[in-house]
Amino acid sequence: MSNETVSGDAFENLLREERKFAPSEAFAAAANVHADIYAEADSDRLAFWAKQARTHLTWSKDFTETLDWSDAPFAKWFVGGEVNAAYNALDRHVENGLGDRVAIHFEGEPGDTETITYADLTERVKRAANAFEALGVAKGDRVAVYLPMIPEAVVTMLACARIGAVHSVVFGGFSAEALRSRIDDAEAKLVVTADGTFRRGKPSALKPAVDEALAEDGHTVRHVVVVERNKQEVAWTDGRDLRWSEVMEAASPEHTAVGHDSEHPLFILYTSGTTGKPKGILHTTGGYLAQTAFTHSAVFDLKPETDVYWCTADIGWVTGHSYVTYAPLVNGATQVMYEGTPDSPHQGRWWEIVEKYKVSILYTAPTAIRTMMKWGSDIPAKYNLSSIRVLGSVGEPINPEAWMWYRDVIGGGQAPIVDTWWQTETGAIMVAPLPGVTATKPGSAQVPLPGIAVDVVDEAGQSVPDGHGGFLVIREPWPAMLRTIWGDPERFKDTYWSRFDGMYFAGDGAKKDDDGDIWLLGRVDDVMNVSGHRLSTTEIESALVSHPWVAEAAVVGAADETTGQAVVAFVILRGEADLPTGENAASEIVLTLRNHVGHEIGPIAKPRHILVVPELPKTRSGKIMRRLLKDVAEGRDPGDATTLADPSVMHKIAQDLRK
Ligand code: ATP
Ligand code: MG
């Protein structure tokens, strides 16, 4: 079977990419880090991380040991050190005379704005820290955060970190049930929420979900603090519910931060749930802050004095934790925070924001880029995007054509793109180009960061040679690594450390190209086996997106009696595409796209069926849910669709197929 034909590789190496973009000389010369950083990290990995920890953070007490791995896979980083996350993100900048620097340019969906300096933010966090303490929240207690993308979300997280309380942010789009299960799992004492937010110009409630979550007894919550954001009417439980404005007004603006142990828990965050039941990932303080701050500076080439940084991720995802709340503030950056959807009130809203604040570093997800591609290049073309100098991508593999569109249309053909691979579990970026060093390749995350030991291995855990595919693993502990799954150390060992001896494995397939650069190929659970050939969903999707008619594609393997599995593709067409018309247009599109895949990859990869659909099912973090498409492709009723961002999508697809 496949093992003989592909010599143990998890994937065949199919798609070729020849394009390469070296950084300009000027960019390279002015970059925060240079090529020698790899050699420095290689020569002494632990010394390298100790240096980053001391460079990017102010320690209340210096650490005595960089890594204690004696109880592997339970790591301790920067042992004996004490550090306060909020002090590092706030007070020290004010003490250094940067109190007037803008920390957050907040842009509400209805168009209201707020400019928050480091001095303002520090005061707000001090008040919130006092307020939470007054409500009985002590060091080590858990606080559930169920808020929209508003400054109070950052204030709440940092206030928790300041007093050593552990936040558990639950994405505001999740149901009452999901919220309750996370409150129970973490035994949260306090919930911070808002009356509601705005979605596509309309008020959208949040508080009712909290009320519903807490309706049944048996929970641990004593108080609910409610931010008045959209001013909609909400039910009130006297004694339990408190208004944010009143609580903060009553609290003192003075609060002294003390250092917490480097291994003190900072937060719990549940994974997206793309592949199964979400896991409560635990991150601690010192290592997490050191790696997020270092990567934010090195990967985005952040110049805190001049850059305006915007990460579009919601606070409910790990990207919103590491690269909205923590790293940018620890690094003293000025950032944009936007509450709403990209198409409200019009499809140019993001680009209007970039123009308005002169955003210079933009960090977003492939799903957003492909959506913008579908809407058409004429929309961003109406805005002045010349301030942009670095572009980032995270969350899924970015198809080479989406990468090229991002570079040309948003980055003016100039800005380097950093495709960053990482996970909730890794806490910080692990594989990414360095914008002033790496000649970037469309679609590839390319290189493990300095000090990070990522490899691609075969079934037996042997490193694969260049030009081959396999499983992405991490060979050495890293500072921002998860420490455990909350309350379930056995599941932590089973899930991540049992597949390959002594290595971390979290489910992604990858290949090394002929230059040794790393390409992410999708979840190993999604690998297709067609007549003994193991094909990657990502590569076939990228081949489809490389056709000018296609904006987005999702590929699944459907059971097939003769070939084992057959490739079935779902595609969304581009708004501006010059499509065939007339009676046979539909079959002409399908035939053209099938042949295109055959040409790009090879006949084996040609989809058996191609279905043109209006939307694809996605999780709330924007990842395609292939599991549901597989149900459709195999003629079953789609299974549990409750974690979809838009549950009606599956209905639309099913309707379309019946036509
Ligand atoms: P669950 O683990 O519950 O299934 P999830 O893996 O979707 O959820 P996250 O931690 O949010 O939850 O996502 C991490 C995953 O996202 C990675 O394992 C990888 O599959 C994908 N990913 C993230 N960034 C990239 C990238 N730059 N290129 C390719 N894939 C990426
Ligand atoms: Mg995962």
XYZ file of C-alpha atoms and ligand atoms in Angstrom:
691
model
C 0.000 0.000 0.000
C 0.871 3.618 0.283
C 3.909 3.065 2.435
C 5.760 1.278 -0.368
C 4.929 3.854 -3.008
C 5.717 6.855 -0.848
C 8.410 5.378 1.369
C 6.689 6.146 4.642
C 5.920 9.791 3.908
C 2.651 11.100 5.260
C 2.161 13.083 2.080
C 3.386 13.141 -1.443
C 5.226 16.253 -2.417
C 3.114 17.559 -5.243
C 2.717 21.260 -5.653
C 5.755 23.206 -6.846
C 6.310 26.845 -6.121
C 9.124 28.711 -7.809
C 8.400 32.296 -6.781
C 10.622 33.908 -4.160
C 10.763 37.445 -2.766
C 13.870 38.659 -0.998
C 13.569 41.619 1.382
C 14.685 44.951 -0.032
C 18.162 46.036 0.985
C 16.769 48.949 2.938
C 14.357 46.746 4.854
C 17.039 44.182 5.626
C 19.496 46.811 6.834
C 16.999 48.424 9.200
C 15.502 45.151 10.473
C 15.395 44.324 14.193
C 17.153 41.003 13.638
C 19.611 39.694 11.056
C 20.654 36.312 9.713
C 23.242 35.745 12.438
C 20.457 35.262 14.988
C 19.981 31.650 13.846
C 23.602 30.751 14.521
C 23.494 32.510 17.853
C 20.439 30.476 18.927
C 21.918 27.246 17.579
C 25.157 27.650 19.464
C 23.350 27.797 22.837
C 19.590 27.551 22.742
C 19.011 28.116 26.446
C 21.394 31.061 26.641
C 19.547 32.527 23.662
C 16.184 32.307 25.436
C 17.609 33.597 28.706
C 18.859 36.622 26.797
C 15.451 37.202 25.137
C 13.715 36.912 28.513
C 16.008 39.550 30.007
C 15.932 41.823 26.956
C 12.172 41.964 26.465
C 10.960 41.776 30.061
C 11.622 43.577 33.309
C 11.904 40.943 36.033
C 10.982 41.771 39.627
C 13.403 39.003 40.564
C 15.890 37.490 38.148
C 15.663 33.758 37.380
C 18.359 31.310 38.380
C 17.754 28.488 35.891
C 16.567 28.861 32.300
C 14.823 25.514 31.888
C 13.943 22.679 34.225
C 12.937 19.696 32.070
C 13.540 17.070 34.729
C 9.813 16.281 34.950
C 9.253 16.155 31.169
C 6.873 16.799 29.485
C 6.053 19.246 32.299
C 8.375 22.193 31.765
C 9.498 25.007 34.013
C 11.061 28.046 32.347
C 13.037 30.849 33.962
C 12.956 29.090 37.294
C 13.042 31.240 40.410
C 12.225 34.394 38.451
C 9.365 36.717 39.298
C 7.607 38.907 36.778
C 4.316 40.787 36.494
C 2.699 40.759 33.057
C 0.698 43.946 33.622
C 3.704 45.828 34.974
C 5.606 44.836 31.840
C 2.737 45.806 29.537
C 1.928 49.111 31.257
C 3.631 50.672 34.284
C 7.173 50.361 33.053
C 6.363 52.271 29.867
C 4.804 55.073 31.905
C 7.840 55.051 34.221
C 10.028 55.344 31.119
C 8.250 58.515 30.050
C 6.016 56.921 27.427
C 2.734 57.543 29.229
C 1.468 59.747 26.392
C 2.092 57.166 23.694
C -1.117 55.738 22.237
C -1.556 52.130 23.299
C -4.906 51.507 21.608
C -6.772 53.261 18.821
C -10.194 51.773 19.390
C -12.653 51.774 16.518
C -16.182 50.695 17.419
C -18.374 49.147 14.786
C -20.885 52.046 14.801
C -17.979 54.442 14.184
C -17.317 55.628 17.755
C -13.631 55.861 18.591
C -11.395 56.105 21.613
C -7.709 56.948 21.880
C -6.143 55.275 24.893
C -2.615 56.166 25.968
C -0.347 53.966 28.044
C -1.018 56.241 31.037
C -4.812 55.867 30.571
C -4.616 52.123 30.136
C -2.402 51.740 33.190
C -4.872 53.634 35.325
C -7.794 51.587 34.032
C -6.023 48.337 34.759
C -5.077 49.475 38.260
C -8.702 50.339 38.989
C -9.888 47.014 37.603
C -7.274 45.160 39.672
C -8.540 46.868 42.822
C -12.149 46.268 41.810
C -11.638 42.557 41.219
C -9.778 42.200 44.502
C -12.626 43.972 46.271
C -14.989 41.383 44.779
C -12.976 38.643 46.442
C -10.853 37.571 43.488
C -7.486 36.435 44.819
C -4.264 35.182 43.273
C -4.882 31.850 41.534
C -8.664 32.339 41.232
C -10.196 31.992 37.772
C -12.110 34.720 35.964
C -14.248 34.016 32.898
C -14.190 36.772 30.287
C -17.059 36.938 27.811
C -16.594 40.241 26.041
C -16.595 41.729 22.557
C -13.489 43.350 21.013
C -13.529 46.433 23.205
C -10.763 47.935 25.359
C -12.380 46.547 28.511
C -11.400 43.063 27.301
C -7.715 44.005 27.403
C -8.198 45.847 30.695
C -9.841 42.789 32.251
C -7.150 40.381 31.088
C -4.325 42.595 32.296
C -6.061 43.292 35.610
C -6.312 39.550 36.189
C -2.653 39.087 35.292
C -1.722 41.928 37.604
C -3.253 40.291 40.673
C -2.317 36.766 39.632
C -5.872 35.685 38.801
C -6.154 33.308 35.851
C -8.352 34.500 32.983
C -10.334 32.199 30.785
C -11.596 34.128 27.777
C -14.588 32.603 26.057
C -15.266 33.873 22.554
C -18.310 36.155 22.533
C -19.857 34.200 19.679
C -20.119 31.041 21.758
C -23.418 29.837 23.193
C -24.567 29.831 26.808
C -23.855 26.117 26.917
C -20.278 26.492 25.730
C -19.785 29.302 28.219
C -21.184 27.236 31.095
C -19.004 24.236 30.338
C -15.914 26.476 30.340
C -16.992 28.247 33.550
C -17.451 24.862 35.207
C -14.227 23.386 33.879
C -12.193 26.287 35.284
C -14.435 26.870 38.343
C -14.572 30.593 37.667
C -15.484 32.919 40.521
C -16.149 36.014 38.464
C -17.563 36.586 34.979
C -16.850 39.815 33.110
C -19.226 40.472 30.243
C -21.036 43.292 28.424
C -24.675 44.063 27.764
C -23.830 43.404 24.153
C -21.941 44.572 21.103
C -22.728 45.561 17.532
C -22.816 43.194 14.597
C -23.387 44.478 11.088
C -24.951 47.664 12.389
C -27.329 45.977 14.801
C -27.066 45.515 18.554
C -26.102 41.973 19.453
C -26.640 40.813 23.022
C -24.116 39.032 25.252
C -25.480 39.252 28.781
C -28.507 36.990 28.134
C -26.114 34.129 27.357
C -24.415 34.657 30.720
C -27.793 34.667 32.465
C -28.726 31.475 30.674
C -25.375 29.884 31.470
C -25.807 30.633 35.163
C -29.543 29.853 35.339
C -28.994 26.408 36.717
C -27.340 26.180 40.135
C -24.183 24.294 40.864
C -21.735 26.819 39.458
C -18.932 28.674 41.220
C -19.676 32.227 40.031
C -20.238 34.879 42.715
C -20.365 38.026 40.613
C -20.958 39.175 37.063
C -19.494 42.529 36.070
C -21.278 44.025 33.073
C -19.691 46.567 30.732
C -22.286 48.930 29.302
C -21.323 48.814 25.652
C -24.399 48.887 23.443
C -26.803 50.077 26.155
C -29.434 47.516 25.316
C -31.740 46.486 28.114
C -30.672 43.421 30.054
C -32.088 41.344 32.864
C -30.457 41.963 36.238
C -29.772 39.663 39.183
C -29.371 41.883 42.229
C -26.438 41.045 44.421
C -24.751 39.066 41.662
C -24.621 41.565 38.804
C -22.608 44.771 38.960
C -22.121 47.617 36.500
C -18.559 48.017 35.244
C -18.760 51.835 35.354
C -19.871 51.866 38.994
C -17.382 49.261 40.127
C -14.482 51.056 38.427
C -15.472 54.459 39.720
C -15.514 53.150 43.261
C -12.059 51.573 42.887
C -8.799 53.345 43.657
C -6.542 54.247 40.696
C -3.490 53.286 42.755
C -2.266 49.719 42.697
C 1.221 48.327 43.069
C 2.083 45.322 40.953
C 4.096 42.575 42.581
C 6.088 39.955 40.697
C 4.530 36.528 40.267
C 6.503 33.348 39.974
C 7.605 32.731 36.402
C 5.504 29.540 36.380
C 2.412 31.143 37.894
C -0.630 30.370 35.686
C -1.508 33.298 33.435
C -4.514 31.981 31.550
C -6.574 29.049 30.379
C -7.767 29.072 26.795
C -9.750 26.432 24.977
C -8.634 25.408 21.461
C -10.855 26.193 18.463
C -12.340 22.708 18.373
C -11.682 22.148 14.675
C -10.835 18.505 15.246
C -12.761 17.581 18.365
C -13.684 18.581 21.903
C -11.844 21.792 22.884
C -8.995 21.402 25.339
C -8.341 23.864 28.189
C -4.788 24.900 27.452
C -2.832 26.314 30.399
C -0.176 28.969 29.898
C 2.085 30.394 32.590
C 3.778 33.752 32.915
C 7.517 34.127 32.289
C 8.108 31.849 29.310
C 4.901 32.899 27.603
C 5.707 36.602 27.870
C 9.317 36.156 26.785
C 8.512 34.253 23.614
C 5.474 36.319 22.614
C 7.403 39.570 23.082
C 10.487 38.315 21.240
C 8.506 36.920 18.306
C 6.360 40.035 18.027
C 9.502 42.134 17.728
C 11.446 39.811 15.418
C 8.708 38.454 13.137
C 6.856 41.747 12.594
C 10.000 43.866 12.842
C 8.103 46.087 15.257
C 9.430 49.626 15.716
C 7.350 50.777 18.685
C 8.128 54.470 18.147
C 6.793 54.624 14.604
C 4.720 51.570 13.725
C 0.961 51.283 13.964
C 0.159 47.639 14.425
C -3.178 45.963 13.822
C -3.986 42.351 14.538
C -7.557 41.583 13.499
C -7.922 38.479 15.694
C -10.644 38.334 18.300
C -9.580 38.300 21.925
C -11.343 34.918 22.182
C -8.567 33.195 20.232
C -4.964 32.661 21.139
C -3.850 35.190 18.523
C -5.907 37.812 20.347
C -4.179 36.867 23.601
C -0.579 36.723 22.427
C -0.623 39.373 19.697
C -3.292 41.832 20.888
C -3.248 41.838 24.683
C 0.232 40.746 25.676
C 3.120 41.092 23.201
C 2.231 44.440 21.597
C 1.755 46.131 24.969
C 4.808 44.502 26.517
C 6.714 45.863 23.513
C 5.213 49.339 23.888
C 3.451 49.300 20.522
C 0.607 51.471 19.281
C -2.178 49.269 18.028
C -5.597 49.394 16.433
C -8.502 47.464 17.923
C -11.674 47.066 15.862
C -14.931 45.797 17.288
C -16.869 44.762 14.241
C -17.137 42.787 11.053
C -15.089 43.604 7.925
C -18.159 44.396 5.821
C -19.939 46.790 8.110
C -21.144 49.208 6.947
C -19.319 48.416 3.687
C -16.742 45.973 2.333
C -13.974 48.554 2.490
C -14.159 49.040 6.257
C -10.793 47.434 7.032
C -8.998 49.448 4.392
C -10.653 52.622 5.601
C -9.228 51.818 9.060
C -5.758 51.137 7.631
C -5.835 54.480 5.814
C -7.211 56.392 8.813
C -4.637 55.170 11.359
C -1.799 54.614 8.869
C -1.477 50.992 9.891
C 2.018 49.755 9.085
C 1.848 46.133 10.302
C -1.266 44.101 9.584
C -1.767 40.594 10.993
C -4.783 38.614 9.834
C -6.019 35.182 8.704
C -6.197 33.494 5.281
C -9.974 33.197 5.597
C -10.220 36.996 5.695
C -7.777 37.413 2.825
C -9.727 34.987 0.630
C -12.998 36.712 1.510
C -11.541 40.064 0.446
C -10.281 38.411 -2.739
C -13.812 37.191 -3.413
C -15.188 40.715 -2.913
C -12.717 42.040 -5.488
C -9.510 44.069 -5.712
C -11.362 47.260 -6.636
C -12.453 47.662 -3.002
C -9.009 47.991 -1.350
C -7.890 49.955 -4.426
C -10.070 52.855 -3.266
C -7.922 53.425 -0.174
C -4.404 54.596 0.508
C -2.641 51.550 1.918
C 0.884 52.879 1.403
C 1.589 52.895 5.154
C 1.712 49.084 5.198
C 5.226 47.666 5.490
C 4.749 44.163 6.973
C 1.877 41.699 6.472
C 1.195 38.664 8.645
C -0.972 35.571 8.246
C -2.085 32.956 10.766
C -4.679 30.249 11.365
C -4.576 28.057 8.277
C -2.224 27.431 5.410
C -2.378 30.414 3.077
C -2.761 29.335 -0.541
C -0.015 30.748 -2.771
C -2.511 32.740 -4.864
C -4.112 34.290 -1.787
C -0.577 35.114 -0.619
C 0.181 36.813 -3.963
C -3.070 38.766 -3.807
C -2.233 39.870 -0.246
C 1.219 40.960 -1.331
C 0.173 42.773 -4.520
C -3.180 44.284 -3.610
C -2.688 45.027 0.098
C 1.087 45.198 0.359
C 1.642 47.185 -2.850
C 3.949 44.453 -4.124
C 6.497 45.526 -1.490
C 5.617 44.503 2.018
C 7.103 41.192 3.132
C 4.547 38.589 4.201
C 5.185 36.547 7.313
C 3.134 33.357 7.337
C 3.198 32.329 10.975
C 2.548 28.746 12.066
C 1.629 28.170 15.675
C -1.185 26.888 17.879
C -3.079 27.651 21.068
C -0.753 25.081 22.600
C 2.480 26.674 21.409
C 1.431 30.067 22.819
C 3.589 31.996 20.379
C 4.807 31.879 16.790
C 7.023 28.870 16.043
C 7.605 28.765 12.282
C 7.787 31.947 10.211
C 10.070 33.880 7.914
C 12.012 36.796 9.403
C 10.977 39.746 7.216
C 14.434 41.292 6.953
C 16.234 37.989 6.432
C 14.164 35.348 4.647
C 13.421 35.355 0.921
C 9.725 34.540 1.246
C 7.834 31.923 -0.749
C 4.092 32.189 -1.367
C 2.295 29.592 0.758
C 5.133 28.476 2.996
C 5.774 29.293 6.652
C 9.349 28.246 5.827
C 11.678 28.403 8.806
C 11.545 27.484 12.505
C 12.284 30.600 14.518
C 15.666 30.889 16.204
C 15.684 28.768 19.349
C 12.764 26.606 18.146
C 13.398 22.970 17.247
C 10.690 22.130 14.704
C 11.132 19.125 12.412
C 9.175 17.006 9.940
C 9.335 13.275 10.670
C 8.029 10.038 9.180
C 5.809 7.419 10.856
C 8.794 6.130 12.814
C 9.803 9.562 14.065
C 12.816 9.849 11.755
C 13.555 13.251 10.276
C 12.507 13.223 6.587
C 14.955 14.420 3.934
C 14.285 17.587 1.942
C 11.620 17.076 -0.693
C 9.533 14.799 1.548
C 6.437 15.062 3.695
C 5.489 13.844 7.150
C 4.395 15.016 10.579
C 5.294 18.358 12.081
C 6.893 17.858 15.498
C 8.756 19.929 18.062
C 11.880 18.294 19.398
C 12.780 20.565 22.297
C 10.683 22.422 24.878
C 10.054 26.103 24.130
C 9.333 28.986 26.527
C 5.674 29.656 25.578
C 4.680 25.999 25.457
C 1.482 24.914 27.167
C 2.205 23.509 30.597
C -0.745 21.120 30.746
C -4.421 20.701 29.936
C -6.299 22.313 32.811
C -7.197 19.653 35.335
C -6.108 16.773 33.121
C -2.342 16.103 33.043
C -2.916 12.605 31.628
C -4.781 13.974 28.630
C -1.905 16.425 28.152
C 0.595 13.558 27.940
C -1.646 11.383 25.752
C -2.651 14.116 23.357
C 0.713 15.663 22.629
C 3.550 13.439 23.818
C 2.536 9.854 23.089
C 2.665 9.633 19.279
C 6.444 10.130 18.997
C 8.884 9.393 21.759
C 10.197 12.564 23.385
C 8.602 14.855 20.811
C 5.591 17.129 20.817
C 3.042 16.364 18.095
C -0.215 18.252 17.642
C -1.734 16.878 14.484
C -0.418 18.875 11.523
C 1.123 17.409 8.387
C 3.978 19.214 6.661
C 6.651 18.793 4.034
C 10.166 20.044 3.540
C 10.764 21.377 0.051
C 14.045 21.001 -1.809
C 15.474 24.011 0.049
C 14.442 22.533 3.403
C 11.649 25.095 3.833
C 8.556 23.936 5.700
C 5.081 23.835 4.123
C 2.047 23.113 6.261
C -0.233 20.602 4.557
C -3.292 20.499 6.828
C -4.408 18.191 9.613
C -3.162 14.651 9.370
C -6.748 13.606 10.075
C -7.708 15.187 6.750
C -5.137 13.377 4.607
C -6.753 11.670 1.607
C -5.771 8.279 0.348
C -6.529 7.939 -3.368
C -5.454 4.678 -4.992
C -2.643 4.386 -2.491
C -1.466 7.977 -2.901
C -1.615 10.165 0.174
C -2.750 13.603 -0.874
C -2.919 16.800 1.126
C -6.123 18.830 1.215
C -4.078 22.020 1.300
C -2.214 21.371 -1.934
C -5.318 20.595 -3.957
C -7.100 23.586 -2.461
C -4.146 25.778 -3.384
C -4.177 24.436 -6.933
C -7.857 25.365 -7.215
C -7.311 28.840 -5.769
C -4.498 29.389 -8.268
C -7.160 29.493 -11.000
C -8.368 33.076 -11.560
C -12.012 32.103 -11.136
C -11.626 30.657 -7.650
C -11.506 32.643 -4.396
C -11.684 29.814 -1.913
C -11.747 26.019 -1.955
C -12.238 23.156 0.468
C -11.280 19.604 -0.426
C -12.282 16.360 1.273
C -11.818 12.666 0.591
C -15.106 10.817 0.167
C -15.244 7.041 0.553
C -15.001 5.328 -2.825
C -15.222 1.613 -3.564
C -12.549 1.496 -6.226
C -10.022 4.136 -5.245
C -10.428 4.049 -1.464
C -11.179 7.732 -1.437
C -12.188 10.189 -4.119
C -11.315 13.871 -4.076
C -14.368 16.100 -3.726
C -13.931 19.866 -3.949
C -16.178 22.708 -2.866
C -15.325 26.050 -4.459
C -16.373 29.667 -4.076
C -15.951 31.771 -7.211
C -14.412 35.237 -7.284
C -16.789 38.195 -7.532
C -14.813 39.785 -10.350
C -14.169 36.551 -12.301
C -14.757 36.499 -16.039
C -16.859 33.322 -15.982
C -18.284 31.409 -18.933
C -21.922 32.130 -19.635
C -24.617 30.245 -21.496
C -26.332 26.921 -21.127
C -23.306 24.775 -20.352
C -21.540 27.312 -18.171
C -21.753 25.192 -15.019
C -20.225 22.074 -16.553
C -17.649 24.181 -18.362
C -16.503 25.657 -15.049
C -16.216 22.226 -13.469
C -14.326 20.753 -16.414
C -11.928 23.684 -16.570
C -11.150 23.487 -12.864
C -10.665 19.712 -12.917
C -8.206 20.032 -15.766
C -6.472 22.887 -14.022
C -5.804 20.723 -10.961
C -4.608 17.929 -13.243
C -2.211 20.360 -14.857
C -0.962 21.940 -11.615
C -0.520 18.746 -9.617
C -1.147 15.634 -11.689
C -4.073 13.490 -12.822
C -4.226 11.624 -9.499
C -5.300 14.820 -7.740
C -8.133 15.718 -10.138
C -11.310 16.087 -8.084
C -13.971 13.486 -8.897
C -16.608 16.110 -8.113
C -16.427 19.879 -7.947
C -19.319 21.711 -6.361
C -19.683 25.459 -6.677
C -21.062 26.803 -3.392
C -21.898 30.278 -2.046
C -20.184 29.793 1.324
C -18.061 27.269 3.197
C -18.710 26.002 6.707
C -16.221 27.628 9.097
C -15.597 27.597 12.794
C -15.891 30.854 14.606
C -12.166 31.341 14.322
C -12.522 31.133 10.534
C -11.184 27.639 9.877
C -12.905 25.428 7.325
C -14.818 22.504 8.915
C -13.983 19.747 6.461
C -15.715 17.157 8.634
C -19.143 18.573 7.672
C -18.269 18.723 3.985
C -17.207 15.120 4.129
C -20.654 14.236 5.444
C -22.197 16.006 2.451
C -19.767 14.393 0.019
C -20.571 10.944 1.369
C -24.311 11.575 1.190
C -24.941 11.790 4.930
C -26.764 14.462 6.840
C -24.067 16.779 8.169
C -23.275 16.099 11.825
C -23.007 18.557 14.681
C -22.831 22.041 13.164
C -23.295 24.019 16.359
C -19.758 25.395 16.450
C -20.131 26.947 13.010
C -19.899 30.707 12.709
C -23.001 30.643 10.530
C -25.037 27.443 10.999
C -27.213 28.254 7.972
C -24.248 27.676 5.649
C -24.728 23.912 5.596
C -28.370 24.416 4.731
C -27.409 26.689 1.824
C -24.928 24.135 0.535
C -27.422 21.271 0.777
C -30.020 23.377 -1.033
C -27.551 24.195 -3.754
C -26.721 20.550 -4.276
C -30.351 19.650 -4.775
C -30.698 22.146 -7.639
P -8.489 21.893 17.948
O -7.084 21.630 18.374
O -9.466 21.935 19.074
O -8.922 21.052 16.793
P -7.513 24.130 16.394
O -6.295 23.290 16.184
O -8.234 24.643 15.198
O -8.553 23.391 17.372
P -5.969 26.474 17.159
O -4.969 26.236 18.210
O -6.695 27.779 17.155
O -7.121 25.400 17.297
O -5.318 26.308 15.734
C -4.030 25.797 15.510
C -3.986 25.117 14.176
O -4.223 26.060 13.121
C -2.669 24.501 13.814
O -2.506 23.234 14.396
C -2.747 24.437 12.279
O -3.506 23.338 11.853
C -3.488 25.701 11.951
N -2.558 26.796 11.603
C -2.302 27.898 12.331
N -1.447 28.715 11.676
C -1.133 28.127 10.513
C -0.285 28.475 9.401
N 0.389 29.621 9.349
N -0.197 27.590 8.382
C -0.889 26.435 8.417
N -1.704 26.061 9.409
C -1.833 26.892 10.462
Mg -5.281 21.993 17.426
